[in-house]
CSV table of C-alpha atoms and ligand atoms in Angstrom, one decimal:
chain,number,residue,atom,x,y,z
W,422,MET,CA,66.8,-61.1,126.0
W,423,PHE,CA,70.0,-60.8,128.1
W,424,LYS,CA,71.6,-64.0,129.3
W,425,LYS,CA,73.6,-62.5,132.1
W,426,ILE,CA,73.3,-59.2,134.0
W,427,LEU,CA,75.9,-57.7,136.4
W,428,ILE,CA,74.4,-55.7,139.2
W,429,ALA,CA,76.6,-52.7,140.0
W,430,ASN,CA,75.2,-52.1,143.5
W,431,ARG,CA,74.8,-53.6,147.0
W,432,GLY,CA,72.2,-54.0,149.7
W,433,GLU,CA,68.5,-54.4,149.2
W,434,ILE,CA,68.3,-53.0,145.7
W,435,ALA,CA,70.9,-55.5,144.5
W,436,VAL,CA,68.8,-58.3,146.0
W,437,ARG,CA,65.6,-56.9,144.4
W,438,ILE,CA,67.3,-56.9,140.9
W,439,ILE,CA,68.6,-60.4,141.3
W,440,ARG,CA,65.1,-61.6,142.1
W,441,ALA,CA,63.7,-60.0,138.9
W,442,CYS,CA,66.5,-61.6,136.9
W,443,ARG,CA,65.9,-65.0,138.4
W,444,GLU,CA,62.2,-64.9,137.5
W,445,MET,CA,63.2,-64.0,133.9
W,446,ASP,CA,65.8,-66.8,133.7
W,447,ILE,CA,68.6,-64.4,133.4
W,448,LYS,CA,71.9,-65.2,135.2
W,449,THR,CA,73.3,-62.7,137.6
W,450,VAL,CA,76.7,-61.4,138.7
W,451,ALA,CA,77.0,-59.6,142.0
W,452,VAL,CA,79.9,-57.3,142.8
W,453,TYR,CA,80.9,-56.7,146.4
W,454,SER,CA,83.5,-54.9,148.5
W,455,GLU,CA,85.7,-56.6,151.0
W,456,ALA,CA,83.3,-55.5,153.8
W,457,ASP,CA,80.3,-57.1,152.0
W,458,SER,CA,81.3,-60.7,151.4
W,459,ASP,CA,78.6,-61.9,153.7
W,460,SER,CA,75.8,-59.7,152.2
W,461,LEU,CA,72.7,-61.5,150.9
W,462,HIS,CA,73.2,-60.2,147.3
W,463,VAL,CA,76.5,-62.1,147.1
W,464,LYS,CA,74.8,-65.3,148.3
W,465,LEU,CA,71.8,-65.0,145.9
W,466,ALA,CA,73.7,-64.2,142.7
W,467,ASP,CA,74.9,-66.9,140.4
W,468,GLN,CA,78.4,-65.4,140.4
W,469,ALA,CA,80.1,-62.8,142.6
W,470,VAL,CA,83.2,-60.7,142.0
W,471,CYS,CA,85.0,-58.7,144.7
W,472,VAL,CA,85.7,-55.3,143.3
W,473,GLY,CA,87.8,-53.7,146.0
W,474,PRO,CA,88.1,-52.5,149.6
W,475,ALA,CA,85.3,-51.4,151.9
W,476,MET,CA,85.2,-47.7,151.0
W,477,SER,CA,82.6,-47.2,148.2
W,478,ARG,CA,85.0,-45.1,146.1
W,479,ASP,CA,87.4,-48.1,146.0
W,480,SER,CA,84.8,-50.7,145.2
W,481,TYR,CA,81.2,-49.8,144.2
W,482,LEU,CA,82.5,-46.6,142.5
W,483,ASN,CA,85.6,-48.3,141.1
W,484,MET,CA,84.7,-48.1,137.4
W,485,PRO,CA,87.5,-50.2,135.9
W,486,ASN,CA,87.0,-53.0,138.4
W,487,ILE,CA,83.2,-53.1,137.8
W,488,LEU,CA,83.6,-53.1,134.0
W,489,ASN,CA,86.3,-55.8,134.2
W,490,ALA,CA,84.0,-57.9,136.4
W,491,ALA,CA,81.3,-57.7,133.7
W,492,LEU,CA,83.7,-58.5,130.9
W,493,ILE,CA,85.4,-61.4,132.7
W,494,THR,CA,82.1,-63.0,133.6
W,495,GLY,CA,80.6,-62.5,130.2
W,496,ALA,CA,77.7,-60.4,131.3
W,497,ASP,CA,75.8,-58.6,128.5
W,498,ALA,CA,74.2,-55.9,130.5
W,499,VAL,CA,74.7,-53.9,133.7
W,500,HIS,CA,71.9,-52.8,136.1
W,501,PRO,CA,73.1,-49.8,138.2
W,502,GLY,CA,70.3,-49.8,140.9
W,503,PHE,CA,70.1,-46.4,142.6
W,504,GLY,CA,72.8,-44.2,144.0
W,505,TYR,CA,76.4,-45.1,142.9
W,506,PHE,CA,76.7,-45.1,139.1
W,507,SER,CA,73.0,-45.0,138.4
W,508,GLU,CA,73.0,-41.4,137.3
W,509,ASN,CA,76.5,-41.2,136.0
W,510,PRO,CA,76.5,-40.6,132.2
W,511,GLY,CA,80.3,-41.4,132.1
W,512,PHE,CA,79.6,-44.9,133.4
W,513,ALA,CA,76.7,-45.5,131.0
W,514,GLU,CA,79.0,-44.4,128.2
W,515,ALA,CA,81.8,-46.7,129.4
W,516,CYS,CA,79.5,-49.6,129.5
W,517,GLU,CA,78.4,-48.9,125.9
W,518,SER,CA,82.0,-48.7,124.7
W,519,CYS,CA,82.8,-52.1,126.4
W,520,GLY,CA,79.8,-53.6,124.5
W,521,LEU,CA,77.7,-53.8,127.7
W,522,VAL,CA,74.1,-52.6,127.7
W,523,PHE,CA,73.5,-50.1,130.5
W,524,ILE,CA,70.0,-50.6,131.9
W,525,GLY,CA,68.8,-47.0,132.0
W,526,PRO,CA,68.5,-44.0,129.8
W,527,GLY,CA,71.2,-43.0,127.3
W,528,PRO,CA,74.2,-41.0,128.5
W,529,GLU,CA,73.0,-37.8,126.7
W,530,THR,CA,69.5,-37.9,128.3
W,531,MET,CA,71.1,-38.5,131.7
W,532,GLU,CA,73.5,-35.6,131.2
W,533,LEU,CA,70.6,-33.3,130.3
W,534,LEU,CA,68.5,-34.3,133.3
W,535,GLY,CA,71.2,-35.1,135.9
W,536,ASP,CA,72.2,-31.4,136.2
W,537,LYS,CA,69.2,-30.1,138.2
W,538,ALA,CA,69.4,-26.5,137.0
W,539,ARG,CA,69.6,-27.6,133.4
W,540,ALA,CA,66.8,-30.1,133.9
W,541,LYS,CA,64.5,-27.3,135.1
W,542,GLU,CA,65.2,-25.3,131.9
W,543,THR,CA,64.5,-28.4,129.9
W,544,ALA,CA,61.3,-29.1,131.8
W,545,LYS,CA,60.2,-25.5,131.1
W,546,GLU,CA,60.8,-25.9,127.4
W,547,ALA,CA,58.8,-29.1,127.5
W,548,GLY,CA,55.8,-27.2,128.9
W,549,CYS,CA,56.1,-28.5,132.6
W,550,PRO,CA,55.4,-25.9,135.2
W,551,VAL,CA,58.6,-25.5,137.2
W,552,ILE,CA,59.4,-24.0,140.7
W,553,PRO,CA,59.9,-20.3,140.3
W,554,GLY,CA,63.6,-19.4,140.6
W,555,GLY,CA,66.7,-17.8,139.1
W,556,ASP,CA,68.1,-18.6,135.6
W,557,GLY,CA,70.6,-21.5,135.6
W,558,LEU,CA,73.6,-21.6,137.9
W,559,LEU,CA,74.6,-18.9,140.3
W,560,LYS,CA,77.9,-17.2,139.6
W,561,SER,CA,78.2,-15.4,142.9
W,562,GLU,CA,76.5,-14.7,146.3
W,563,GLN,CA,75.6,-11.3,144.9
W,564,GLU,CA,73.6,-12.9,142.1
W,565,ALA,CA,71.8,-15.1,144.7
W,566,LEU,CA,70.9,-12.0,146.6
W,567,GLU,CA,69.5,-10.2,143.6
W,568,ALA,CA,67.4,-13.2,142.6
W,569,ALA,CA,66.2,-13.6,146.2
W,570,LEU,CA,65.2,-9.9,146.4
W,571,LYS,CA,63.3,-10.3,143.2
W,572,MET,CA,61.3,-13.4,144.2
W,573,GLY,CA,61.1,-12.7,148.0
W,574,TRP,CA,62.3,-14.7,151.0
W,575,PRO,CA,62.4,-17.5,151.9
W,576,VAL,CA,64.4,-19.1,149.1
W,577,ARG,CA,66.3,-22.3,148.7
W,578,LEU,CA,69.9,-22.7,147.5
W,579,LYS,CA,70.3,-26.1,145.9
W,580,ALA,CA,73.3,-28.1,144.5
W,581,THR,CA,72.8,-28.7,140.8
W,582,ALA,CA,74.5,-32.1,141.2
W,583,GLY,CA,72.6,-32.8,144.4
W,584,GLY,CA,70.8,-36.0,145.5
W,585,GLY,CA,69.7,-37.8,148.7
W,586,GLY,CA,68.7,-34.4,150.2
W,587,ARG,CA,72.2,-33.1,150.4
W,588,GLY,CA,73.4,-29.6,149.3
W,589,ILE,CA,70.1,-27.9,150.0
W,590,ARG,CA,69.7,-24.8,152.3
W,591,ILE,CA,66.7,-22.7,153.1
W,592,VAL,CA,67.5,-19.0,153.4
W,593,ASN,CA,65.0,-16.9,155.3
W,594,SER,CA,66.6,-13.5,155.0
W,595,GLU,CA,69.6,-11.5,153.7
W,596,ASP,CA,71.7,-12.1,156.8
W,597,GLU,CA,71.5,-15.9,156.4
W,598,LEU,CA,72.5,-15.8,152.8
W,599,SER,CA,76.3,-15.6,153.1
W,600,ASN,CA,76.6,-18.5,155.4
W,601,ALA,CA,74.1,-20.7,153.6
W,602,TYR,CA,75.8,-20.1,150.3
W,603,ARG,CA,79.1,-21.2,151.6
W,604,VAL,CA,77.8,-24.2,153.5
W,605,ALA,CA,75.6,-25.5,150.6
W,606,SER,CA,78.4,-25.1,148.1
W,607,ALA,CA,81.0,-26.8,150.4
W,608,GLU,CA,78.6,-29.7,151.1
W,609,ALA,CA,77.9,-30.1,147.4
W,610,GLU,CA,81.6,-30.0,146.5
W,611,ALA,CA,82.4,-32.6,149.2
W,612,SER,CA,79.5,-34.9,148.3
W,613,PHE,CA,79.3,-34.6,144.6
W,614,GLY,CA,82.6,-33.0,143.5
W,615,ASN,CA,80.6,-30.0,142.1
W,616,GLY,CA,79.8,-27.0,144.3
W,617,SER,CA,77.6,-25.2,141.7
W,618,LEU,CA,74.3,-24.0,143.1
W,619,TYR,CA,71.0,-22.7,141.8
W,620,ILE,CA,68.3,-20.8,143.6
W,621,GLU,CA,64.5,-21.2,143.7
W,622,LYS,CA,61.5,-20.0,145.7
W,623,ASP,CA,60.9,-22.0,148.9
W,624,ILE,CA,57.4,-23.4,148.4
W,625,SER,CA,55.7,-23.1,151.8
W,626,ASP,CA,54.6,-26.4,153.3
W,627,PRO,CA,54.3,-28.3,150.0
W,628,ARG,CA,53.7,-32.0,149.4
W,629,HIS,CA,56.2,-34.0,147.5
W,630,ILE,CA,54.4,-36.0,144.8
W,631,GLU,CA,56.2,-37.8,142.1
W,632,VAL,CA,55.2,-39.6,138.9
W,633,GLN,CA,56.7,-43.0,137.8
W,634,LEU,CA,57.0,-43.4,134.1
W,635,LEU,CA,58.3,-45.9,131.6
W,636,GLY,CA,59.4,-45.3,128.1
W,637,ASP,CA,60.6,-47.8,125.5
W,638,LYS,CA,62.9,-47.3,122.5
W,639,TYR,CA,60.0,-46.8,120.2
W,640,GLY,CA,58.5,-43.6,121.7
W,641,ASN,CA,55.9,-45.3,123.8
W,642,TYR,CA,55.3,-43.8,127.2
W,643,VAL,CA,53.1,-44.7,130.2
W,644,TYR,CA,52.9,-43.2,133.6
W,645,LEU,CA,52.2,-45.5,136.5
W,646,GLY,CA,50.3,-43.0,138.7
W,647,GLU,CA,52.0,-41.1,141.5
W,648,ARG,CA,53.7,-41.6,144.9
W,649,GLU,CA,53.2,-39.4,147.9
W,650,CYS,CA,56.6,-38.8,149.6
W,651,SER,CA,55.9,-35.9,151.9
W,652,VAL,CA,57.0,-37.7,155.0
W,653,GLN,CA,60.7,-36.6,155.1
W,654,ARG,CA,63.4,-35.9,157.5
W,655,ARG,CA,66.1,-33.4,156.4
W,656,ASN,CA,64.8,-33.6,152.8
W,657,GLN,CA,65.0,-37.4,152.8
W,658,LYS,CA,62.0,-39.6,152.3
W,659,LEU,CA,61.1,-41.8,155.3
W,660,LEU,CA,57.7,-43.2,154.3
W,661,GLU,CA,56.0,-43.3,150.9
W,662,GLU,CA,52.5,-44.2,149.7
W,663,ALA,CA,50.6,-44.7,146.5
W,664,PRO,CA,48.3,-43.2,145.5
W,665,SER,CA,48.4,-39.7,147.1
W,666,CYS,CA,45.2,-38.8,149.0
W,667,ALA,CA,45.7,-35.1,148.1
W,668,ILE,CA,45.0,-35.1,144.4
W,669,ASN,CA,42.0,-35.8,142.3
W,670,ASP,CA,41.8,-37.7,139.0
W,671,GLU,CA,42.2,-34.5,137.0
W,672,THR,CA,45.4,-33.4,138.8
W,673,ARG,CA,46.6,-37.0,138.6
W,674,ARG,CA,46.2,-36.9,134.8
W,675,LYS,CA,47.7,-33.5,134.4
W,676,MET,CA,50.8,-34.5,136.4
W,677,GLY,CA,51.1,-37.7,134.5
W,678,GLU,CA,50.8,-35.9,131.2
W,679,ALA,CA,53.4,-33.3,132.3
W,680,ALA,CA,55.8,-36.0,133.2
W,681,VAL,CA,55.3,-37.8,129.9
W,682,ALA,CA,55.7,-34.6,128.0
W,683,LEU,CA,59.1,-34.1,129.5
W,684,ALA,CA,60.1,-37.7,128.8
W,685,ARG,CA,58.9,-37.4,125.2
W,686,TYR,CA,60.7,-34.1,124.8
W,687,VAL,CA,64.1,-35.5,125.7
W,688,GLY,CA,63.5,-39.0,124.1
W,689,TYR,CA,63.7,-40.6,127.5
W,690,GLU,CA,64.1,-44.3,127.6
W,691,ASN,CA,63.6,-46.8,130.5
W,692,ALA,CA,62.1,-46.1,134.0
W,693,GLY,CA,62.2,-42.6,135.4
W,694,THR,CA,60.6,-40.5,138.0
W,695,VAL,CA,59.5,-36.9,137.7
W,696,GLU,CA,59.3,-35.2,141.1
W,697,PHE,CA,56.9,-32.4,141.7
W,698,LEU,CA,56.0,-30.1,144.6
W,699,LEU,CA,52.3,-29.5,145.2
W,700,ASP,CA,51.5,-26.2,146.9
W,701,SER,CA,48.6,-25.6,149.3
W,702,ASP,CA,46.6,-24.1,146.4
W,703,GLY,CA,46.8,-27.3,144.4
W,704,ASN,CA,49.4,-26.0,141.9
W,705,PHE,CA,52.2,-28.4,141.0
W,706,TYR,CA,55.8,-27.6,140.0
W,707,PHE,CA,58.5,-29.7,138.5
W,708,MET,CA,61.4,-30.2,140.9
W,709,GLU,CA,63.7,-32.7,139.3
W,710,MET,CA,63.8,-36.0,137.4
W,711,ASN,CA,65.5,-39.1,138.7
W,712,THR,CA,66.8,-41.2,135.8
W,713,ARG,CA,66.8,-44.5,137.6
W,714,VAL,CA,64.8,-46.9,139.7
W,715,GLN,CA,63.8,-45.4,143.0
W,716,VAL,CA,63.9,-46.6,146.5
W,717,GLU,CA,60.1,-46.4,146.8
W,718,HIS,CA,59.2,-48.2,143.5
W,719,PRO,CA,57.5,-51.1,145.3
W,720,VAL,CA,54.4,-49.0,146.3
W,721,THR,CA,53.8,-48.4,142.6
W,722,GLU,CA,54.3,-52.1,141.9
W,723,PHE,CA,51.6,-53.0,144.4
W,724,VAL,CA,48.9,-50.6,143.1
W,725,THR,CA,49.6,-51.1,139.4
W,726,GLY,CA,50.7,-54.7,139.3
W,727,VAL,CA,53.7,-53.7,137.0
W,728,ASP,CA,57.1,-55.1,137.9
W,729,ILE,CA,59.2,-52.0,137.3
W,730,VAL,CA,62.6,-53.7,137.5
W,731,LYS,CA,61.5,-56.4,134.9
W,732,GLU,CA,60.2,-53.6,132.7
W,733,GLN,CA,63.6,-51.8,132.9
W,734,ILE,CA,65.3,-55.0,131.8
W,735,ARG,CA,62.8,-55.6,128.9
W,736,ILE,CA,63.1,-52.0,127.7
W,737,ALA,CA,66.9,-52.1,127.7
W,738,ALA,CA,66.8,-55.4,125.8
W,739,GLY,CA,64.8,-53.6,123.1
W,740,GLU,CA,61.3,-54.9,123.8
W,741,LYS,CA,58.3,-52.8,123.2
W,742,LEU,CA,56.1,-51.9,126.2
W,743,SER,CA,53.4,-54.6,126.2
W,744,PHE,CA,50.7,-52.2,127.6
W,745,GLY,CA,49.5,-48.7,127.1
W,746,GLN,CA,48.2,-45.9,129.3
W,747,LYS,CA,44.6,-47.2,129.1
W,748,ASP,CA,45.8,-50.6,130.5
W,749,ILE,CA,47.1,-48.9,133.7
W,750,THR,CA,44.7,-48.8,136.6
W,751,VAL,CA,45.6,-47.9,140.2
W,752,ARG,CA,43.9,-50.2,142.7
W,753,GLY,CA,44.1,-50.2,146.5
W,754,HIS,CA,46.7,-48.5,148.6
W,755,ALA,CA,50.3,-49.2,149.4
W,756,ILE,CA,52.7,-47.8,152.0
W,757,GLU,CA,56.4,-48.2,152.4
W,758,CYS,CA,58.4,-47.6,155.6
W,759,ARG,CA,62.2,-47.3,155.2
W,760,ILE,CA,63.7,-49.2,158.0
W,761,ILE,CA,67.0,-47.6,159.0
W,762,ALA,CA,69.8,-48.7,161.3
W,763,GLU,CA,69.8,-45.6,163.4
W,764,ASP,CA,68.9,-44.5,166.9
W,765,PRO,CA,66.0,-42.0,167.0
W,766,SER,CA,66.7,-41.3,170.7
W,767,ASN,CA,70.2,-40.3,169.9
W,768,ASN,CA,69.6,-37.8,167.2
W,769,PHE,CA,69.3,-40.6,164.6
W,770,ALA,CA,72.9,-41.6,164.9
W,771,PRO,CA,73.7,-44.6,162.6
W,772,SER,CA,73.8,-47.9,164.4
W,773,VAL,CA,76.1,-50.7,163.2
W,774,GLY,CA,76.9,-54.2,164.5
W,775,ARG,CA,75.7,-57.8,164.3
W,776,ILE,CA,72.0,-58.6,163.9
W,777,ARG,CA,71.3,-61.2,166.6
W,778,VAL,CA,67.7,-61.8,166.0
W,779,PHE,CA,65.7,-60.9,162.8
W,780,VAL,CA,62.0,-61.6,162.8
W,781,PRO,CA,60.6,-59.8,159.7
W,782,ALA,CA,56.9,-59.0,159.4
W,783,GLY,CA,54.8,-61.3,157.2
W,784,GLY,CA,51.3,-62.3,156.4
W,785,PRO,CA,48.8,-61.0,153.9
W,786,GLY,CA,49.8,-57.9,151.8
W,787,VAL,CA,53.3,-57.6,153.3
W,788,ARG,CA,56.5,-57.3,151.3
W,789,ILE,CA,60.0,-57.1,152.7
W,790,ASP,CA,62.9,-56.0,150.6
W,791,THR,CA,66.2,-56.5,152.5
W,792,HIS,CA,69.7,-57.8,152.4
W,793,ILE,CA,70.0,-58.5,156.1
W,794,TYR,CA,69.4,-61.8,157.9
W,795,ASP,CA,70.0,-63.5,161.3
W,796,GLY,CA,73.7,-63.1,162.2
W,797,TYR,CA,74.5,-60.5,159.5
W,798,GLU,CA,76.9,-57.8,160.5
W,799,ILE,CA,76.0,-54.3,159.3
W,800,PRO,CA,79.2,-52.7,158.0
W,801,PRO,CA,79.7,-49.0,158.9
W,802,TYR,CA,80.6,-47.8,155.4
W,803,TYR,CA,77.3,-47.6,153.6
W,804,ASP,CA,73.8,-46.2,153.6
W,805,ALA,CA,72.0,-47.0,156.8
W,806,MET,CA,68.8,-48.1,155.2
W,807,ILE,CA,68.7,-51.9,155.9
W,808,CYS,CA,65.2,-52.9,154.9
W,809,LYS,CA,62.0,-51.7,153.2
W,810,LEU,CA,58.7,-52.8,154.7
W,811,ILE,CA,55.8,-52.4,152.2
W,812,VAL,CA,52.2,-53.2,152.7
W,813,TYR,CA,49.2,-53.3,150.4
W,814,ASP,CA,45.4,-53.2,151.1
W,815,ARG,CA,42.2,-52.1,149.6
W,816,ASP,CA,42.2,-48.5,150.8
W,817,ARG,CA,44.3,-46.1,152.8
W,818,PRO,CA,42.7,-46.8,156.3
W,819,SER,CA,43.2,-50.6,155.8
W,820,ALA,CA,46.8,-50.1,154.6
W,821,ILE,CA,47.5,-48.0,157.7
W,822,LYS,CA,46.1,-50.7,159.9
W,823,ARG,CA,48.1,-53.3,158.1
W,824,MET,CA,51.4,-51.3,158.4
W,825,LYS,CA,50.7,-50.8,162.1
W,826,ARG,CA,50.3,-54.6,162.5
W,827,ALA,CA,53.4,-55.3,160.4
W,828,LEU,CA,55.6,-52.9,162.3
W,829,SER,CA,54.4,-54.3,165.6
W,830,GLU,CA,55.5,-57.8,164.7
W,831,PHE,CA,58.8,-56.7,163.1
W,832,TYR,CA,61.6,-57.5,165.6
W,833,ILE,CA,65.3,-56.8,165.2
W,834,GLU,CA,67.8,-57.4,168.0
W,835,GLY,CA,71.5,-56.3,168.0
W,836,ILE,CA,71.2,-52.9,166.5
W,837,LYS,CA,69.0,-49.8,166.9
W,838,THR,CA,66.4,-49.1,164.3
W,839,ASN,CA,63.6,-46.6,163.5
W,840,ILE,CA,60.9,-49.2,163.7
W,841,GLU,CA,59.2,-47.6,166.7
W,842,TYR,CA,59.6,-44.2,165.2
W,843,GLN,CA,57.8,-45.4,162.0
W,844,GLN,CA,55.1,-46.8,164.3
W,845,LYS,CA,54.7,-43.3,165.8
W,846,ILE,CA,54.3,-41.8,162.3
W,847,ILE,CA,51.7,-44.3,161.3
W,848,GLU,CA,49.7,-43.6,164.5
W,849,ASN,CA,50.0,-39.8,164.2
W,850,GLU,CA,46.5,-38.3,164.0
W,851,TYR,CA,47.6,-35.9,161.2
W,852,PHE,CA,49.1,-38.7,159.2
W,853,VAL,CA,46.0,-40.8,159.6
W,854,LYS,CA,43.9,-37.9,158.3
W,855,GLY,CA,46.2,-37.6,155.3
W,856,ASP,CA,47.2,-34.2,156.5
W,857,ILE,CA,50.9,-34.4,155.6
W,858,THR,CA,53.3,-32.0,154.0
W,859,THR,CA,57.1,-32.0,153.9
W,860,GLY,CA,56.8,-30.1,157.2
W,861,PHE,CA,55.1,-33.1,158.8
W,862,ILE,CA,58.1,-34.5,160.7
W,863,PRO,CA,59.3,-31.2,162.2
W,864,GLN,CA,55.8,-29.9,162.9
W,865,ARG,CA,53.9,-33.0,164.0
W,866,MET,CA,56.5,-35.4,165.3
W,867,ASN,CA,58.2,-33.0,167.7
W,868,ARG,CA,57.8,-35.0,170.8
L,1743,ADP,P1,67.3,-34.3,146.0
L,1743,ADP,O1,68.0,-34.3,144.6
L,1743,ADP,O2,68.3,-34.3,147.1
L,1743,ADP,O3,66.3,-35.4,146.0
L,1743,ADP,P2,65.2,-32.4,145.6
L,1743,ADP,O4,65.4,-31.2,144.7
L,1743,ADP,O5,64.4,-33.5,145.1
L,1743,ADP,O6,66.6,-32.9,146.1
L,1743,ADP,O7,64.6,-31.9,147.0
L,1743,ADP,C1,64.5,-32.8,148.1
L,1743,ADP,C2,63.4,-32.3,149.0
L,1743,ADP,O8,63.7,-31.0,149.5
L,1743,ADP,C3,62.0,-32.2,148.4
L,1743,ADP,O9,61.3,-33.4,148.4
L,1743,ADP,C4,61.4,-31.2,149.3
L,1743,ADP,O10,60.9,-31.7,150.5
L,1743,ADP,C5,62.5,-30.2,149.5
L,1743,ADP,N1,62.5,-29.1,148.6
L,1743,ADP,C6,63.3,-29.0,147.5
L,1743,ADP,N2,63.2,-27.9,146.8
L,1743,ADP,C7,62.2,-27.2,147.5
L,1743,ADP,C8,61.5,-25.9,147.3
L,1743,ADP,N3,61.8,-25.1,146.3
L,1743,ADP,N4,60.6,-25.5,148.2
L,1743,ADP,C9,60.2,-26.4,149.2
L,1743,ADP,N5,60.8,-27.6,149.4
L,1743,ADP,C10,61.8,-28.0,148.6
L,1744,ADP,P1,64.8,-41.8,146.0
L,1744,ADP,O1,64.3,-40.6,145.3
L,1744,ADP,O2,64.9,-43.0,145.2
L,1744,ADP,O3,64.2,-41.9,147.4
L,1744,ADP,P2,67.2,-40.8,147.2
L,1744,ADP,O4,67.5,-39.4,146.6
L,1744,ADP,O5,66.7,-40.9,148.6
L,1744,ADP,O6,66.3,-41.5,146.1
L,1744,ADP,O7,68.5,-41.6,146.9
L,1744,ADP,C1,68.5,-43.0,146.8
L,1744,ADP,C2,69.7,-43.6,147.4
L,1744,ADP,O8,70.8,-43.2,146.7
L,1744,ADP,C3,69.8,-43.2,148.8
L,1744,ADP,O9,70.3,-44.3,149.5
L,1744,ADP,C4,70.9,-42.1,148.8
L,1744,ADP,O10,71.7,-42.1,149.9
L,1744,ADP,C5,71.7,-42.5,147.5
L,1744,ADP,N1,72.1,-41.3,146.7
L,1744,ADP,C6,71.3,-40.5,146.0
L,1744,ADP,N2,72.0,-39.6,145.4
L,1744,ADP,C7,73.2,-39.8,145.6
L,1744,ADP,C8,74.5,-39.2,145.2
L,1744,ADP,N3,74.5,-38.2,144.4
L,1744,ADP,N4,75.6,-39.8,145.7
L,1744,ADP,C9,75.6,-40.8,146.5
L,1744,ADP,N5,74.5,-41.4,146.9
L,1744,ADP,C10,73.3,-40.9,146.5
L,1745,MG,MG1,64.6,-35.6,144.8
């Protein structure tokens, strides 16, 4: 097992990884930017190294500084968390060539799955049903038009390097195409340094359902059930649950097996998530694979009892999975609300400043993953998600009641948050019925 792990990330996910390491008797190294010296991950780690100025590109994306921090402190592995370098094959390769173990899949696998258009082709080859669409990358607007006329409007233009909901545009008709093409490509170029787009059919009012899987170095794979992530704003998840109330055991098994088939096909190693869309007729289609730990992994941890971050570390250290598919049972129901420093009454504008009072929820079945605390100042440079509130109970109605209770006692003063907005979601009659699609927020929360 590793003796020391460097965590190449910040915020709640860095804290989450440090906690796993501590329980495994592994020493930790935090990296931080000049704006993050007061962050909880810096305080909790055994060692901390400042890797640069506030802007992420100068610190959390400063590859030489991060690698040097790992080498100077004698770390033997690097956990990338999510975002940042987590899906960057160049970083994984650089770790390897410095003698550091990258906790994630190999660079070749990452390369294959990180390009979303190529990942779709690969999934098709592996026998996964994929969202109908054009072949590979678009070379021109004209090509997009031809593909759209063939499959019928509406369509989606999507950035092949996309993530976090960026670089996606719905196109309803020919006259919207030109503008959408330019905007999507420019957004992708600005966010990911790669403006390449692909096109696919816009699935009408789908659910987003994803399968968590684990694979070790010896070809053993398990899927840990699914997560329902249909509650989204601007293609970004806001609230997630496990299991999904929309699928039966047979669909659950088919989705799980499709996800594992893809993982096996590419020789996937470590934790990964295969994202699917489920249409109103119950068909599911591969959308993309995330080759990293996900924001919403705790809901799966609650219902399966598997610690996904510890498994990532064990797999990377060369251990065999200690359980098989038959050992995995999904019990009860878990819900996660992403608590975001933003102002829902002002078009969800980010809110920064000092946390004056922080009274997190607690009690039975409640988990809080966060890097904030009383007196912490939220810097303006990073993702606005400041906390994850996760609850668990025996079934969906009880979990909803528990989340309602937890949100009502959660109190943060000093900044604006979406806590009340999450309360409205949890109380929404359609949500309570389980009648949720990716159109839930625009269609049902428009008040
Ligand atoms: P990202 O890489 O940003 O996570 P995804 O490809 O996973 O992008 O898509 C993000 C979200 O956008 C999905 O969860 C879904 O709500 C919506 N979406 C993406 N593609 C389609 C599609 N073809 N039809 C309908 N909705 C889609
Ligand atoms: P998940 O599927 O785990 O919910 P998201 O797509 O929402 O993942 O992204 C996880 C986090 O990483 C978010 O905070 C998002 O802002 C960030 N992120 C995702 N992709 C990128 C990217 N390509 N560049 C920068 N940040 C990203
Ligand atoms: Mg996605």
